[in-house]
Coordinates of C-alpha atoms in Angstrom, one line a residue:
M11 CA 58.1 204.8 189.3
V12 CA 60.6 202.4 191.0
R13 CA 60.8 198.8 189.9
D14 CA 62.1 196.0 192.2
R15 CA 64.6 194.1 190.1
R16 CA 65.9 191.9 192.8
K17 CA 66.2 188.3 191.8
I18 CA 65.3 186.9 195.2
D19 CA 62.0 187.8 196.8
P20 CA 62.8 189.4 200.2
E21 CA 59.6 188.1 201.7
T22 CA 59.6 184.5 200.6
G23 CA 63.3 184.0 199.8
E24 CA 62.5 182.3 196.5
L25 CA 64.2 183.0 193.2
R26 CA 62.1 185.3 191.1
R27 CA 61.5 184.4 187.4
P28 CA 62.6 186.8 184.7
A29 CA 60.1 189.5 183.6
S30 CA 59.8 187.9 180.1
E31 CA 58.6 184.6 181.7
E32 CA 56.1 186.5 183.8
E33 CA 54.6 188.2 180.7
A34 CA 54.4 184.9 178.8
Q35 CA 51.5 183.7 180.9
E36 CA 49.0 181.2 179.5
V37 CA 46.2 183.0 177.8
P38 CA 42.8 181.2 178.0
P39 CA 41.6 180.2 174.5
V40 CA 39.1 182.5 172.8
M41 CA 36.2 181.3 170.7
G42 CA 37.0 181.7 167.0
T43 CA 40.7 182.6 167.3
G44 CA 42.3 179.2 166.6
G45 CA 41.6 177.7 170.0
P46 CA 40.4 174.3 170.7
S47 CA 37.9 173.0 168.1
T48 CA 34.3 173.7 169.0
G49 CA 32.8 171.3 166.2
P50 CA 30.3 168.5 167.0
S51 CA 31.4 165.5 168.8
A52 CA 31.4 162.0 167.3
G53 CA 27.9 160.8 166.4
E54 CA 26.4 164.3 166.5
S55 CA 24.5 165.4 163.4
T56 CA 25.9 168.2 161.3
V57 CA 22.6 168.9 159.4
D58 CA 20.6 172.0 160.3
D59 CA 17.0 171.2 161.2
A60 CA 15.8 174.0 159.0
V61 CA 17.2 172.3 155.9
A62 CA 16.5 168.7 156.9
P63 CA 15.3 166.4 154.1
A64 CA 11.6 166.1 153.5
S65 CA 9.8 163.5 155.5
D66 CA 8.1 160.4 153.8
V67 CA 4.7 162.1 154.0
E68 CA 6.0 165.1 152.1
Q69 CA 7.6 162.9 149.4
Q70 CA 4.4 160.9 149.0
L71 CA 2.5 164.2 148.7
A72 CA 4.8 165.5 146.0
E73 CA 4.5 162.2 144.0
R74 CA 0.7 162.1 144.3
T75 CA 0.6 165.8 143.1
A76 CA 2.8 165.0 140.1
D77 CA 0.5 161.9 139.3
L78 CA -2.6 164.1 139.5
Q79 CA -1.1 166.7 137.2
R80 CA -0.2 164.1 134.6
V81 CA -3.7 162.5 134.7
Q82 CA -5.3 166.0 134.3
A83 CA -3.1 166.7 131.2
E84 CA -3.9 163.3 129.7
Y85 CA -7.6 163.8 130.3
A86 CA -7.5 167.3 128.7
N87 CA -5.8 165.8 125.6
Y88 CA -8.3 163.0 125.5
R89 CA -11.3 165.4 125.7
K90 CA -9.9 167.5 122.8
R91 CA -9.3 164.5 120.7
V92 CA -12.9 163.2 121.3
E93 CA -14.4 166.6 120.5
R94 CA -12.3 166.8 117.3
D95 CA -13.4 163.3 116.3
R96 CA -17.0 164.1 117.0
E97 CA -16.8 167.2 114.8
L98 CA -15.3 165.2 112.0
V99 CA -18.0 162.5 112.2
A100 CA -20.8 165.1 112.2
H101 CA -19.2 166.9 109.2
A102 CA -18.9 163.6 107.3
G103 CA -22.5 162.8 108.1
K104 CA -23.7 166.1 106.7
A105 CA -21.5 165.7 103.6
S106 CA -23.0 162.3 103.0
V107 CA -26.6 163.6 103.2
V108 CA -25.8 166.6 101.0
N109 CA -24.1 164.3 98.4
D110 CA -27.4 162.3 98.1
L111 CA -29.2 165.5 97.3
L112 CA -27.0 166.6 94.4
P113 CA -29.1 164.8 91.8
L114 CA -32.1 166.8 93.1
L115 CA -30.2 170.0 92.7
D116 CA -29.3 169.0 89.1
D117 CA -33.0 168.5 88.3
L118 CA -33.9 171.8 89.8
E119 CA -31.2 173.5 87.7
R120 CA -32.5 171.9 84.5
A121 CA -36.0 172.8 85.4
E122 CA -35.0 176.4 85.9
A123 CA -33.1 176.4 82.5
H124 CA -36.3 175.2 80.7
G125 CA -38.5 177.7 82.5
D126 CA -40.4 175.1 84.5
L127 CA -39.2 176.3 87.9
T128 CA -42.0 178.8 88.8
G129 CA -44.6 179.5 91.5
A130 CA -44.6 177.5 94.7
F131 CA -42.2 174.9 93.2
K132 CA -39.6 177.7 92.8
A133 CA -40.2 178.9 96.4
V134 CA -39.6 175.4 97.8
A135 CA -36.5 175.0 95.6
D136 CA -35.0 178.3 96.8
K137 CA -35.5 177.4 100.4
L138 CA -33.8 174.0 99.9
V139 CA -30.8 175.6 98.1
T140 CA -30.5 178.3 100.8
A141 CA -30.6 175.7 103.6
L142 CA -27.9 173.6 101.9
E143 CA -25.7 176.7 101.3
R144 CA -26.1 177.7 105.0
A145 CA -24.9 174.2 106.0
G146 CA -21.7 174.7 104.0
L147 CA -22.5 173.6 100.4
E148 CA -20.8 175.6 97.7
S149 CA -21.1 175.2 93.9
F150 CA -18.3 175.9 91.4
G151 CA -17.8 175.7 87.7
K152 CA -18.5 178.8 85.6
E153 CA -17.6 179.8 82.1
G154 CA -14.5 181.8 82.0
D155 CA -12.9 180.2 85.0
P156 CA -9.3 179.0 84.6
F157 CA -9.2 175.2 84.2
D158 CA -8.2 173.4 87.5
P159 CA -7.8 169.6 87.2
S160 CA -8.4 169.2 91.0
V161 CA -12.0 170.5 90.7
H162 CA -12.8 170.3 87.0
E163 CA -13.2 167.2 84.8
A164 CA -12.6 168.1 81.1
V165 CA -14.9 166.2 78.7
Q166 CA -14.5 168.5 75.7
H167 CA -11.4 170.1 74.3
S168 CA -10.8 172.8 71.7
T169 CA -8.3 175.5 70.8
S170 CA -8.7 179.2 70.2
A171 CA -6.6 182.3 70.0
D172 CA -9.1 184.2 72.1
V173 CA -7.9 182.6 75.4
S174 CA -4.5 183.0 77.0
G175 CA -4.5 179.5 78.7
P176 CA -6.7 176.5 79.5
T177 CA -10.1 178.1 80.2
V178 CA -13.5 176.7 81.0
T179 CA -15.7 177.7 78.0
S180 CA -18.7 175.4 78.7
V181 CA -20.2 173.8 81.8
L182 CA -22.0 170.5 81.3
R183 CA -22.6 169.8 85.0
R184 CA -21.9 172.0 88.0
G185 CA -19.5 170.9 90.7
Y186 CA -20.1 171.0 94.5
Q187 CA -17.9 171.1 97.6
F188 CA -18.9 170.9 101.2
G189 CA -16.4 172.8 103.4
D190 CA -13.0 171.7 102.2
R191 CA -14.2 168.5 100.8
V192 CA -15.0 168.2 97.0
L193 CA -18.2 166.2 96.6
R194 CA -17.9 166.0 92.9
P195 CA -15.9 167.8 90.2
A196 CA -17.5 169.9 87.5
L197 CA -17.9 168.5 84.0
V198 CA -16.6 171.2 81.7
G199 CA -15.4 171.9 78.2
V200 CA -11.9 173.4 78.0
T201 CA -10.3 175.6 75.4
D202 CA -6.6 175.9 75.1
H203 CA -4.7 178.9 73.6
E204 CA -3.6 178.5 70.0
P205 CA -1.6 181.3 68.4
A206 CA -2.7 182.4 65.0
G207 CA -0.4 181.2 62.2
P208 CA 1.0 183.5 59.5
E209 CA -1.2 181.9 56.8
D210 CA -4.3 182.9 58.7
R211 CA -3.4 186.6 58.9
P212 CA -4.6 189.0 56.1
V213 CA -1.6 190.7 54.4
G214 CA -1.8 194.3 53.1
G215 CA -5.6 194.6 53.7
E216 CA -6.3 191.5 51.6
L217 CA -9.1 189.1 52.6
P218 CA -8.3 185.6 53.7
V219 CA -8.4 182.9 51.0
E220 CA -11.6 181.5 52.3
D221 CA -13.4 184.8 52.0
V222 CA -12.1 185.3 48.4
V223 CA -13.3 181.8 47.4
G224 CA -16.7 182.6 49.0
Q225 CA -17.1 185.8 47.1
R226 CA -16.2 184.1 43.8
S227 CA -18.7 181.4 44.4
D228 CA -21.4 184.0 45.1
E229 CA -20.6 185.9 41.9
Q230 CA -20.8 182.7 39.8
A231 CA -24.1 181.9 41.4
Q232 CA -25.5 185.3 40.5
Q233 CA -24.4 185.0 36.9

């Protein structure tokens, strides 16, 4: 391969440029290789249409949806509160009616204790008591129960070594409760624990002083 290195072109007679200048020709700019900027011109929007802000209609729709959800939640809470208040009022009404019937139950209990609750009268009384118990009435206050000042009202008091703590030993009037509400406390007699003293205990098989005195009195009376 033969290269023409003459500095003057024989055809035109002009001075040729060096080879390095010929190679350093202007290269057209390429997209994305640092050429002229291809960004938007002045006044042109740079926001993509796909992520454009919501229109006024969409904003109003979102606000109305949030308002509707809030109203629904408030209505649900209001309905629960009304139902709860209605149940409380109904329960209070039943308790008031049952409370008025407690003296009648006392009369029936006394009649049964004296043996007067028989025949048709007993059948009607049993139906009444069953209906009240089904509605939620419960009685309390039995002999042998531990004394509870929240449901028992002590009207008698005694001490004994036979009990380990405050115990109901007699029931003067039965107590009643309706659900969790105490309609009236039970009137009871309470016995507290009293440890036996050393002077009350027999020593060496001997009888207490009271028994010895009683035996001597009986012997004197026989003589």
